[in-house]
GROMACS .gro file of C-alpha atoms in nm:
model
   77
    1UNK     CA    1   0.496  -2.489   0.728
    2UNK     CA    2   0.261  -2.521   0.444
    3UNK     CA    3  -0.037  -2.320   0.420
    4UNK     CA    4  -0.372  -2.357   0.568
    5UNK     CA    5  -0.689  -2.369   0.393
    6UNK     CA    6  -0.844  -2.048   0.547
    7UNK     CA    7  -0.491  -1.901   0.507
    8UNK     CA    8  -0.535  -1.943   0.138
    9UNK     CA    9  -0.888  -1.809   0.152
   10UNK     CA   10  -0.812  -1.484   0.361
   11UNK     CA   11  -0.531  -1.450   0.054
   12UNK     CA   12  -0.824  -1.459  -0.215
   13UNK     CA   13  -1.013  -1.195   0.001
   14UNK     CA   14  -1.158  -0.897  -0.236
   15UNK     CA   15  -1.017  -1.132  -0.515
   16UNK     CA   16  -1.193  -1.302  -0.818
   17UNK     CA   17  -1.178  -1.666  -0.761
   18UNK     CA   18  -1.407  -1.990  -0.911
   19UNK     CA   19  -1.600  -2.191  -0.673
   20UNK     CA   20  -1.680  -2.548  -0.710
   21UNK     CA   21  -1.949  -2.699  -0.566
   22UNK     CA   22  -2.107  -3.096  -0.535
   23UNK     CA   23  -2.281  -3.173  -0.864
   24UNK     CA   24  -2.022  -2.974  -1.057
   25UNK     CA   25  -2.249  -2.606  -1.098
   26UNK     CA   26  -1.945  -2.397  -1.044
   27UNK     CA   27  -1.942  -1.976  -0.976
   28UNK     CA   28  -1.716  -1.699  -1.074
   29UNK     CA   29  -1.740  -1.406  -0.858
   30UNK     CA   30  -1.532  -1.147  -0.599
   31UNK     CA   31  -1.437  -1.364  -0.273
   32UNK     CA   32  -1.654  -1.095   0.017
   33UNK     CA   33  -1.579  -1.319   0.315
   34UNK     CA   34  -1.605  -1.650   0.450
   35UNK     CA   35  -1.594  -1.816   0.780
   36UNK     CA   36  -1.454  -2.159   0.945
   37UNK     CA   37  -1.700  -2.370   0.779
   38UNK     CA   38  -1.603  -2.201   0.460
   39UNK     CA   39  -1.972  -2.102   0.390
   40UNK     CA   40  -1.838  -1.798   0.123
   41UNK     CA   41  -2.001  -1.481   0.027
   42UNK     CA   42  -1.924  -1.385  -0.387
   43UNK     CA   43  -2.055  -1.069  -0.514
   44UNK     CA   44  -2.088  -0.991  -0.877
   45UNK     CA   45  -2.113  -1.423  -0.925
   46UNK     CA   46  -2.191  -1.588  -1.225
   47UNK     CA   47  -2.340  -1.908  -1.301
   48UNK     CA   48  -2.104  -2.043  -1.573
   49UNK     CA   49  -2.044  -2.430  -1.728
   50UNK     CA   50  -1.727  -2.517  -1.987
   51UNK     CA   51  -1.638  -2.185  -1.963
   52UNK     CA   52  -1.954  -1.947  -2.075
   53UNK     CA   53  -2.187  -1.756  -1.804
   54UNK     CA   54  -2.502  -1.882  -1.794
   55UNK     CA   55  -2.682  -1.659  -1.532
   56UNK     CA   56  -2.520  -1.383  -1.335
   57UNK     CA   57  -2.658  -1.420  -1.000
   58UNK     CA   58  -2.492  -1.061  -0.811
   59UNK     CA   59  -2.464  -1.150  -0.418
   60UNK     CA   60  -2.443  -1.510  -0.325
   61UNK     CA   61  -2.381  -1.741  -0.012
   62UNK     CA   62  -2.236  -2.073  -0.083
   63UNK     CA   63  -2.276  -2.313   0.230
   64UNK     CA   64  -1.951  -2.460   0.262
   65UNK     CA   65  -2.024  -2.856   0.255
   66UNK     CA   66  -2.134  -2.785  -0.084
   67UNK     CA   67  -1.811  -2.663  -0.178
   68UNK     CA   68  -1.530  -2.894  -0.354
   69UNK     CA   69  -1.299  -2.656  -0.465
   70UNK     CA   70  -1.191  -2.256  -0.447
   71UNK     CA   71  -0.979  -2.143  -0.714
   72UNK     CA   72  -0.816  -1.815  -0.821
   73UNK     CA   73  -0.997  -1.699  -1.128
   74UNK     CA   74  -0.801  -1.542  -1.450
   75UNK     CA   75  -0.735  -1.244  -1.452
   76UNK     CA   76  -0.690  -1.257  -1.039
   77UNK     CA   77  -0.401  -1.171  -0.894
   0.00000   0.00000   0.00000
């Protein structure tokens, strides 16, 4: 049976992943928790675009119906 989304999240837990969201602003921070909406919590996030940080933001919630796309970031495990 293939994975399930919040499967793949509770794997990323206490992880650095890359967030996504709807106009294409995407986040790099430490996966905290999420919950079955997939509104996530990142702490230490940055702001970055192409590849370079543009703001570091610390703590963040990210509603989930904003979010396209959860990624492991390099350097993850």
């Amino acid at each position: 049976m293939p994975p399930r989304p919040l499967d793949v999240l509770n794997k990323s837990l206490k992880s650095p992943v890359i967030v996504r969201l709807k106009g294409g602003r995407e986040f790099r921070g430490t996966l905290d928790g999420y919950d079955i909406h997939m509104n996530l919590v990142l702490l230490d996030a940055e702001e970055i675009q192409n590849g370079e940080v543009i703001r570091k933001v610390g703590s963040v919630v990210i509603r989930g119906d904003t979010v396209v796309f959860v990624s492991p970031a390099p350097g993850g495990d």
